[in-house]
Structure formats: C-alpha cells, structure tokens
mmCIF file of C-alpha atoms in Angstrom:
data_model
loop_
_atom_site.group_PDB
_atom_site.id
_atom_site.type_symbol
_atom_site.label_atom_id
_atom_site.label_comp_id
_atom_site.label_asym_id
_atom_site.label_seq_id
_atom_site.Cartn_x
_atom_site.Cartn_y
_atom_site.Cartn_z
ATOM 1 C CA UNK A 1 -11.361 -25.014 -20.600
ATOM 2 C CA UNK A 2 -14.512 -27.014 -20.576
ATOM 3 C CA UNK A 3 -14.897 -30.286 -18.492
ATOM 4 C CA UNK A 4 -17.566 -32.298 -16.922
ATOM 5 C CA UNK A 5 -17.874 -32.401 -13.216
ATOM 6 C CA UNK A 6 -19.960 -34.470 -10.888
ATOM 7 C CA UNK A 7 -20.328 -32.814 -7.343
ATOM 8 C CA UNK A 8 -22.971 -31.625 -5.062
ATOM 9 C CA UNK A 9 -23.573 -27.819 -4.886
ATOM 10 C CA UNK A 10 -25.745 -25.372 -3.473
ATOM 11 C CA UNK A 11 -28.328 -23.434 -6.029
ATOM 12 C CA UNK A 12 -27.087 -20.177 -4.843
ATOM 13 C CA UNK A 13 -23.761 -18.610 -6.279
ATOM 14 C CA UNK A 14 -22.343 -19.040 -2.909
ATOM 15 C CA UNK A 15 -22.150 -22.153 -0.681
ATOM 16 C CA UNK A 16 -24.873 -21.725 2.056
ATOM 17 C CA UNK A 17 -23.824 -21.302 5.774
ATOM 18 C CA UNK A 18 -23.837 -24.413 7.812
ATOM 19 C CA UNK A 19 -26.081 -22.878 10.225
ATOM 20 C CA UNK A 20 -28.971 -22.574 7.273
ATOM 21 C CA UNK A 21 -31.201 -25.567 6.819
ATOM 22 C CA UNK A 22 -30.992 -27.056 3.134
ATOM 23 C CA UNK A 23 -33.964 -25.861 1.055
ATOM 24 C CA UNK A 24 -36.718 -28.540 0.502
ATOM 25 C CA UNK A 25 -37.254 -30.267 -2.769
ATOM 26 C CA UNK A 26 -40.198 -27.620 -3.368
ATOM 27 C CA UNK A 27 -37.828 -24.544 -2.505
ATOM 28 C CA UNK A 28 -35.265 -25.678 -4.857
ATOM 29 C CA UNK A 29 -37.853 -25.945 -7.694
ATOM 30 C CA UNK A 30 -39.224 -22.560 -6.923
ATOM 31 C CA UNK A 31 -35.458 -21.184 -6.746
ATOM 32 C CA UNK A 32 -34.704 -22.507 -10.217
ATOM 33 C CA UNK A 33 -38.066 -21.671 -11.804
ATOM 34 C CA UNK A 34 -37.687 -18.036 -10.475
ATOM 35 C CA UNK A 35 -34.406 -17.289 -11.928
ATOM 36 C CA UNK A 36 -34.784 -19.079 -14.997
ATOM 37 C CA UNK A 37 -35.615 -16.578 -18.103
ATOM 38 C CA UNK A 38 -37.475 -19.507 -20.052
ATOM 39 C CA UNK A 39 -39.282 -21.321 -17.127
ATOM 40 C CA UNK A 40 -42.729 -20.595 -18.833
ATOM 41 C CA UNK A 41 -41.787 -23.149 -21.511
ATOM 42 C CA UNK A 42 -41.545 -25.990 -19.238
ATOM 43 C CA UNK A 43 -44.443 -28.488 -19.887
ATOM 44 C CA UNK A 44 -47.303 -28.432 -17.556
ATOM 45 C CA UNK A 45 -46.768 -32.418 -17.268
ATOM 46 C CA UNK A 46 -43.333 -32.055 -15.904
ATOM 47 C CA UNK A 47 -44.468 -29.431 -13.245
ATOM 48 C CA UNK A 48 -47.261 -31.608 -12.387
ATOM 49 C CA UNK A 49 -44.766 -34.626 -11.874
ATOM 50 C CA UNK A 50 -42.597 -32.513 -9.685
ATOM 51 C CA UNK A 51 -45.409 -31.655 -7.259
ATOM 52 C CA UNK A 52 -44.572 -35.057 -5.894
ATOM 53 C CA UNK A 53 -40.776 -34.785 -5.434
ATOM 54 C CA UNK A 54 -39.248 -36.259 -2.187
ATOM 55 C CA UNK A 55 -35.571 -35.742 -2.631
ATOM 56 C CA UNK A 56 -33.542 -33.082 -4.474
ATOM 57 C CA UNK A 57 -29.835 -33.426 -5.825
ATOM 58 C CA UNK A 58 -27.864 -30.920 -7.663
ATOM 59 C CA UNK A 59 -24.643 -31.307 -9.450
ATOM 60 C CA UNK A 60 -22.432 -29.250 -11.676
ATOM 61 C CA UNK A 61 -22.364 -31.032 -15.107
ATOM 62 C CA UNK A 62 -19.776 -28.762 -17.173
ATOM 63 C CA UNK A 63 -18.032 -25.404 -17.062
ATOM 64 C CA UNK A 64 -16.217 -23.192 -19.356
ATOM 65 C CA UNK A 65 -14.390 -19.901 -18.265
ATOM 66 C CA UNK A 66 -12.581 -17.674 -20.710
ATOM 67 C CA UNK A 67 -11.613 -13.849 -21.237
ATOM 68 C CA UNK A 68 -14.251 -12.876 -18.726
ATOM 69 C CA UNK A 69 -16.985 -14.901 -20.270
ATOM 70 C CA UNK A 70 -18.436 -18.090 -18.470
ATOM 71 C CA UNK A 71 -20.935 -20.985 -19.264
ATOM 72 C CA UNK A 72 -21.992 -23.592 -16.757
ATOM 73 C CA UNK A 73 -24.473 -26.468 -17.020
ATOM 74 C CA UNK A 74 -26.255 -28.105 -14.097
ATOM 75 C CA UNK A 75 -28.026 -31.081 -13.378
ATOM 76 C CA UNK A 76 -31.071 -30.812 -11.184
ATOM 77 C CA UNK A 77 -32.829 -34.158 -10.229
ATOM 78 C CA UNK A 78 -35.873 -35.046 -7.921
ATOM 79 C CA UNK A 79 -36.663 -38.330 -6.620
ATOM 80 C CA UNK A 80 -40.667 -38.727 -7.159
ATOM 81 C CA UNK A 81 -43.105 -40.550 -4.823
ATOM 82 C CA UNK A 82 -43.382 -43.256 -7.460
ATOM 83 C CA UNK A 83 -39.556 -44.010 -7.300
ATOM 84 C CA UNK A 84 -38.552 -42.695 -10.558
ATOM 85 C CA UNK A 85 -36.193 -39.629 -11.098
ATOM 86 C CA UNK A 86 -36.756 -36.322 -12.946
ATOM 87 C CA UNK A 87 -34.153 -34.236 -14.329
ATOM 88 C CA UNK A 88 -34.037 -30.652 -15.370
ATOM 89 C CA UNK A 89 -30.975 -29.014 -16.911
ATOM 90 C CA UNK A 90 -29.847 -25.309 -16.257
ATOM 91 C CA UNK A 91 -27.700 -23.204 -18.211
ATOM 92 C CA UNK A 92 -25.844 -20.184 -16.798
ATOM 93 C CA UNK A 93 -23.944 -17.808 -18.840
ATOM 94 C CA UNK A 94 -22.976 -14.231 -19.048
ATOM 95 C CA UNK A 95 -22.739 -13.675 -22.759
ATOM 96 C CA UNK A 96 -25.413 -11.285 -22.939
ATOM 97 C CA UNK A 97 -24.913 -7.570 -23.810
ATOM 98 C CA UNK A 98 -24.498 -6.426 -19.970
ATOM 99 C CA UNK A 99 -22.475 -9.367 -18.828
ATOM 100 C CA UNK A 100 -24.904 -10.273 -16.176
ATOM 101 C CA UNK A 101 -25.705 -13.895 -15.463
ATOM 102 C CA UNK A 102 -28.695 -15.342 -17.206
ATOM 103 C CA UNK A 103 -30.375 -18.586 -16.171
ATOM 104 C CA UNK A 104 -32.145 -21.029 -18.524
ATOM 105 C CA UNK A 105 -33.807 -24.462 -17.972
ATOM 106 C CA UNK A 106 -34.186 -27.285 -19.862
ATOM 107 C CA UNK A 107 -36.048 -30.660 -19.737
ATOM 108 C CA UNK A 108 -33.706 -32.785 -22.037
ATOM 109 C CA UNK A 109 -29.975 -32.786 -22.881
ATOM 110 C CA UNK A 110 -30.888 -32.225 -26.316
ATOM 111 C CA UNK A 111 -32.432 -28.735 -25.708
ATOM 112 C CA UNK A 112 -29.559 -28.015 -23.341
ATOM 113 C CA UNK A 113 -26.966 -28.785 -25.995
ATOM 114 C CA UNK A 114 -28.868 -26.552 -28.756
ATOM 115 C CA UNK A 115 -29.011 -23.578 -26.359
ATOM 116 C CA UNK A 116 -25.361 -23.993 -25.555
ATOM 117 C CA UNK A 117 -24.450 -23.980 -29.134
ATOM 118 C CA UNK A 118 -26.013 -20.668 -29.777
ATOM 119 C CA UNK A 119 -23.802 -19.042 -27.365
ATOM 120 C CA UNK A 120 -21.114 -16.486 -28.863
ATOM 121 C CA UNK A 121 -18.259 -18.864 -27.087
ATOM 122 C CA UNK A 122 -15.382 -20.578 -28.866
ATOM 123 C CA UNK A 123 -16.475 -24.316 -30.185
ATOM 124 C CA UNK A 124 -14.542 -25.981 -26.994
ATOM 125 C CA UNK A 125 -16.828 -24.257 -24.791
ATOM 126 C CA UNK A 126 -19.501 -26.685 -25.906
ATOM 127 C CA UNK A 127 -19.775 -29.657 -23.809
ATOM 128 C CA UNK A 128 -19.751 -33.235 -25.383
ATOM 129 C CA UNK A 129 -23.245 -34.405 -25.277
ATOM 130 C CA UNK A 130 -24.801 -37.767 -26.842
ATOM 131 C CA UNK A 131 -27.437 -35.972 -28.886
ATOM 132 C CA UNK A 132 -29.655 -38.855 -30.170
ATOM 133 C CA UNK A 133 -30.956 -36.857 -33.181
ATOM 134 C CA UNK A 134 -29.571 -37.303 -36.534
ATOM 135 C CA UNK A 135 -28.455 -34.376 -38.644
ATOM 136 C CA UNK A 136 -30.953 -34.142 -41.619
ATOM 137 C CA UNK A 137 -29.003 -35.031 -44.844
ATOM 138 C CA UNK A 138 -28.634 -32.379 -47.587
ATOM 139 C CA UNK A 139 -29.715 -32.602 -51.053
ATOM 140 C CA UNK A 140 -26.840 -33.229 -53.614
ATOM 141 C CA UNK A 141 -26.892 -32.612 -57.199
ATOM 142 C CA UNK A 142 -24.527 -34.102 -59.908
ATOM 143 C CA UNK A 143 -24.090 -31.535 -62.607
ATOM 144 C CA UNK A 144 -24.440 -34.186 -65.133
ATOM 145 C CA UNK A 145 -27.568 -35.730 -64.010
ATOM 146 C CA UNK A 146 -30.849 -35.225 -61.761
ATOM 147 C CA UNK A 147 -30.961 -34.094 -58.018
ATOM 148 C CA UNK A 148 -30.151 -37.152 -55.586
ATOM 149 C CA UNK A 149 -32.968 -37.658 -53.500
ATOM 150 C CA UNK A 150 -32.887 -36.830 -49.731
ATOM 151 C CA UNK A 151 -32.775 -39.767 -47.552
ATOM 152 C CA UNK A 152 -36.117 -39.863 -45.400
ATOM 153 C CA UNK A 153 -35.193 -39.076 -41.901
ATOM 154 C CA UNK A 154 -35.695 -41.474 -39.169
ATOM 155 C CA UNK A 155 -37.606 -40.201 -36.236
ATOM 156 C CA UNK A 156 -37.584 -41.893 -32.662
ATOM 157 C CA UNK A 157 -40.289 -43.767 -31.024
ATOM 158 C CA UNK A 158 -43.851 -42.253 -31.473
ATOM 159 C CA UNK A 159 -44.816 -40.059 -28.458
ATOM 160 C CA UNK A 160 -47.771 -37.989 -29.678
ATOM 161 C CA UNK A 161 -48.061 -36.248 -26.405
ATOM 162 C CA UNK A 162 -44.571 -35.098 -26.352
ATOM 163 C CA UNK A 163 -44.640 -33.844 -29.921
ATOM 164 C CA UNK A 164 -47.723 -32.162 -29.582
ATOM 165 C CA UNK A 165 -46.257 -30.425 -26.364
ATOM 166 C CA UNK A 166 -43.304 -29.645 -28.240
ATOM 167 C CA UNK A 167 -45.163 -27.842 -30.934
ATOM 168 C CA UNK A 168 -47.257 -25.901 -28.500
ATOM 169 C CA UNK A 169 -44.210 -24.698 -26.537
ATOM 170 C CA UNK A 170 -42.532 -23.858 -29.928
ATOM 171 C CA UNK A 171 -45.431 -21.667 -31.462
ATOM 172 C CA UNK A 172 -45.672 -19.892 -27.844
ATOM 173 C CA UNK A 173 -42.260 -18.636 -27.876
ATOM 174 C CA UNK A 174 -42.479 -17.184 -31.401
ATOM 175 C CA UNK A 175 -42.030 -13.600 -31.709
ATOM 176 C CA UNK A 176 -41.979 -12.729 -35.098
ATOM 177 C CA UNK A 177 -42.195 -8.982 -35.654
ATOM 178 C CA UNK A 178 -44.500 -9.458 -38.773
ATOM 179 C CA UNK A 179 -47.269 -11.477 -37.153
ATOM 180 C CA UNK A 180 -48.433 -12.556 -40.669
ATOM 181 C CA UNK A 181 -45.030 -14.607 -40.936
ATOM 182 C CA UNK A 182 -45.879 -16.814 -38.192
ATOM 183 C CA UNK A 183 -47.350 -20.380 -38.532
ATOM 184 C CA UNK A 184 -51.045 -19.907 -38.752
ATOM 185 C CA UNK A 185 -54.276 -21.894 -37.650
ATOM 186 C CA UNK A 186 -53.675 -24.315 -40.636
ATOM 187 C CA UNK A 187 -50.144 -25.333 -39.531
ATOM 188 C CA UNK A 188 -51.467 -25.601 -35.763
ATOM 189 C CA UNK A 189 -54.226 -27.921 -36.921
ATOM 190 C CA UNK A 190 -51.694 -30.122 -38.635
ATOM 191 C CA UNK A 191 -49.465 -30.312 -35.765
ATOM 192 C CA UNK A 192 -52.382 -31.963 -33.774
ATOM 193 C CA UNK A 193 -51.538 -35.100 -35.980
ATOM 194 C CA UNK A 194 -47.861 -35.128 -34.967
ATOM 195 C CA UNK A 195 -46.611 -38.388 -33.532
ATOM 196 C CA UNK A 196 -42.975 -37.871 -33.273
ATOM 197 C CA UNK A 197 -40.396 -35.001 -33.818
ATOM 198 C CA UNK A 198 -36.968 -34.425 -33.839
ATOM 199 C CA UNK A 199 -34.742 -31.098 -33.661
ATOM 200 C CA UNK A 200 -31.550 -30.539 -35.947
ATOM 201 C CA UNK A 201 -29.295 -27.492 -36.236
ATOM 202 C CA UNK A 202 -29.276 -26.203 -39.884
ATOM 203 C CA UNK A 203 -25.872 -25.861 -41.303
ATOM 204 C CA UNK A 204 -24.851 -25.517 -45.070
ATOM 205 C CA UNK A 205 -24.989 -21.871 -45.917
ATOM 206 C CA UNK A 206 -23.548 -19.448 -43.463
ATOM 207 C CA UNK A 207 -25.615 -18.162 -40.670
ATOM 208 C CA UNK A 208 -24.708 -14.683 -39.524
ATOM 209 C CA UNK A 209 -22.819 -14.659 -36.091
ATOM 210 C CA UNK A 210 -24.929 -14.169 -33.236
ATOM 211 C CA UNK A 211 -27.905 -16.234 -34.856
ATOM 212 C CA UNK A 212 -28.869 -20.036 -34.757
ATOM 213 C CA UNK A 213 -31.246 -21.761 -36.886
ATOM 214 C CA UNK A 214 -32.885 -24.745 -36.034
ATOM 215 C CA UNK A 215 -35.315 -27.230 -37.934
ATOM 216 C CA UNK A 216 -38.244 -28.847 -35.894
ATOM 217 C CA UNK A 217 -39.425 -31.785 -37.980
ATOM 218 C CA UNK A 218 -42.574 -33.499 -36.942
ATOM 219 C CA UNK A 219 -43.911 -36.811 -38.342
ATOM 220 C CA UNK A 220 -47.614 -36.948 -38.971
ATOM 221 C CA UNK A 221 -49.906 -39.760 -38.386
ATOM 222 C CA UNK A 222 -50.568 -40.142 -42.229
ATOM 223 C CA UNK A 223 -46.688 -40.721 -42.667
ATOM 224 C CA UNK A 224 -46.419 -37.195 -43.879
ATOM 225 C CA UNK A 225 -43.822 -34.646 -42.490
ATOM 226 C CA UNK A 226 -43.917 -31.102 -41.473
ATOM 227 C CA UNK A 227 -40.998 -28.644 -40.509
ATOM 228 C CA UNK A 228 -40.833 -25.391 -38.915
ATOM 229 C CA UNK A 229 -37.787 -23.380 -38.783
ATOM 230 C CA UNK A 230 -36.627 -21.323 -35.586
ATOM 231 C CA UNK A 231 -34.208 -18.491 -35.457
ATOM 232 C CA UNK A 232 -32.745 -17.674 -32.173
ATOM 233 C CA UNK A 233 -30.846 -14.320 -31.444
ATOM 234 C CA UNK A 234 -30.147 -11.449 -29.590
ATOM 235 C CA UNK A 235 -30.310 -8.932 -32.196
ATOM 236 C CA UNK A 236 -32.747 -6.871 -30.170
ATOM 237 C CA UNK A 237 -32.313 -3.245 -29.099
ATOM 238 C CA UNK A 238 -31.702 -4.361 -25.522
ATOM 239 C CA UNK A 239 -29.762 -7.623 -26.200
ATOM 240 C CA UNK A 240 -32.734 -9.821 -24.955
ATOM 241 C CA UNK A 241 -32.865 -13.249 -26.498
ATOM 242 C CA UNK A 242 -35.602 -13.587 -29.038
ATOM 243 C CA UNK A 243 -37.183 -16.586 -30.979
ATOM 244 C CA UNK A 244 -38.842 -16.326 -34.483
ATOM 245 C CA UNK A 245 -40.590 -19.456 -36.180
ATOM 246 C CA UNK A 246 -41.005 -19.844 -39.979
ATOM 247 C CA UNK A 247 -42.692 -22.196 -42.386
ATOM 248 C CA UNK A 248 -39.561 -22.361 -44.539
ATOM 249 C CA UNK A 249 -36.014 -22.192 -44.249
ATOM 250 C CA UNK A 250 -35.893 -19.318 -46.856
ATOM 251 C CA UNK A 251 -38.014 -17.120 -45.001
ATOM 252 C CA UNK A 252 -35.969 -18.152 -41.636
ATOM 253 C CA UNK A 253 -32.795 -17.174 -43.373
ATOM 254 C CA UNK A 254 -34.453 -14.035 -44.989
ATOM 255 C CA UNK A 255 -35.222 -12.853 -41.319
ATOM 256 C CA UNK A 256 -31.750 -13.626 -40.252
ATOM 257 C CA UNK A 257 -30.270 -11.278 -42.787
ATOM 258 C CA UNK A 258 -32.859 -8.649 -42.107
ATOM 259 C CA UNK A 259 -32.252 -8.896 -38.329
ATOM 260 C CA UNK A 260 -28.236 -8.801 -38.954
ATOM 261 C CA UNK A 261 -28.627 -5.685 -41.088
ATOM 262 C CA UNK A 262 -30.631 -3.904 -38.492
ATOM 263 C CA UNK A 263 -28.166 -4.758 -36.004
ATOM 264 C CA UNK A 264 -25.242 -3.453 -38.216
ATOM 265 C CA UNK A 265 -27.080 -0.232 -39.020
ATOM 266 C CA UNK A 266 -27.517 0.298 -35.072
ATOM 267 C CA UNK A 267 -23.837 -0.215 -34.270
#
C-alpha cells in the first residue's frame, strides 16, 4: 500500500528519546548527507544556501511496504536566513541485493519520482507526483506515406545555470565500462550553451527488468537540442547502483542488453 503522509518524524530510524536535545539544522543536514549514497551529486549552490539554515522540519511524504520490501520518501525542509525555504527529498528502500536500507537524496520531486520509478517494486508502490516534464512524443509512420515528424518538445523557463549544473552532475556520475563510449569534450563544450533542460523516462521498446532508461534533453542557445541517454541499473557484481551515459538511444539500449546478458550468465 502506498499513501501520502504529513507528520513530523525524527531522522533516526527510531524516535529520539525525550531526554535528547533535537538536532540543529546543521546537524540534520549532516546526518542526511552522511547516509545518502549520492550526496556528492547535490549542486554546490544548494549546499551553499543551506549554510544559512535557521530552522529544520522533516516529514514522511509517502510509504510502501510489501512482501518484505519497503520504500519511503521523506521531505526535509530548511528555513533560510532570507525567509525562503529549501527542500530536499530523501528516498529510503531495501530493494538492493543484500536487503539493507539504502538512502538517496534529491533536489526536486522530478528527480525523486524518476529514482522511485526504477525500484523493482509493483506499480502501486510509486507515489503520485505532479511531474512537470512532458513525455517526448514518438515518431509515427504510416505504411502508405512518409514519417510523421516528431512534434518539437516544449522546455520550461530558461535557466542556464540550472541546466549547466544538471549536465555537469549527469556526466560526473557516468561509469561506462568503456570510457570511449562516454560523451567527450565536444559534447561537454556544446552543453556549455544549454539554457533549459528536461528529463523523460524512455518507454516504447521493452527495457530489461532492473534497468531504467532516461533521456536528458538540453535546449541550446542557438535553438538546437542535444540529448544524452542515461542507463540506471544494479547489474554489477555486488549489486551496487550504477549509471551509464550515452550519446544515442541505440547505444544506451545496446548497453542494457549487454549488461542484462552478463547478469544472466552470472546467475
């Protein structure tokens, strides 16, 4: 069962003793970053803003428990010195090979939804998010006529700093076994011109179980578009979560099939 919640909770697995003083906003942040496997992906600007945090509040956002597996999402919010609020989203699950709890942290609900969607849990375990990124339309072909052109995607408001930071984090987490298959300096140079971006999960042709494929599309200043394709999986010898990034969807899907074949051979 998956349901939204909204109540305060302690960051530790068990409620704190009444004799213990509540952790300060700085300590709450340190605890979150310390347990999150991907905390190194957080934008530097986000961490800089959190240096001025005055008050902290945490709440359970949604939860799912079924057949020994669980997934929870938490909302962590800090009140900053300028009166604004900054929220980080935490995903906790035990779907790894060893069944131990794993923690991940994300800046936006969009990123949290994408991460939740890749977990090997039934569809009802995925919380309902208001994802503001439209799914990219597919090209259709009429057997009696030419291909129907793909409708040009619609990006959100231009935010060059955010898009550049997103591109930097995406490339930084790429762990392609073949280094030559990673996007190179030319792609990095093009991404310097990104002024907007969007993330969509790729559907269509079947993706092997345990793998997720995402398109990261960037709008460039000259009106052109550049897409990178990210493969997320745990088909590693130790079951560790791994990301690979490719220049084309075909290359990304070929990598998925190769990793899936290797996993089957190890089984």
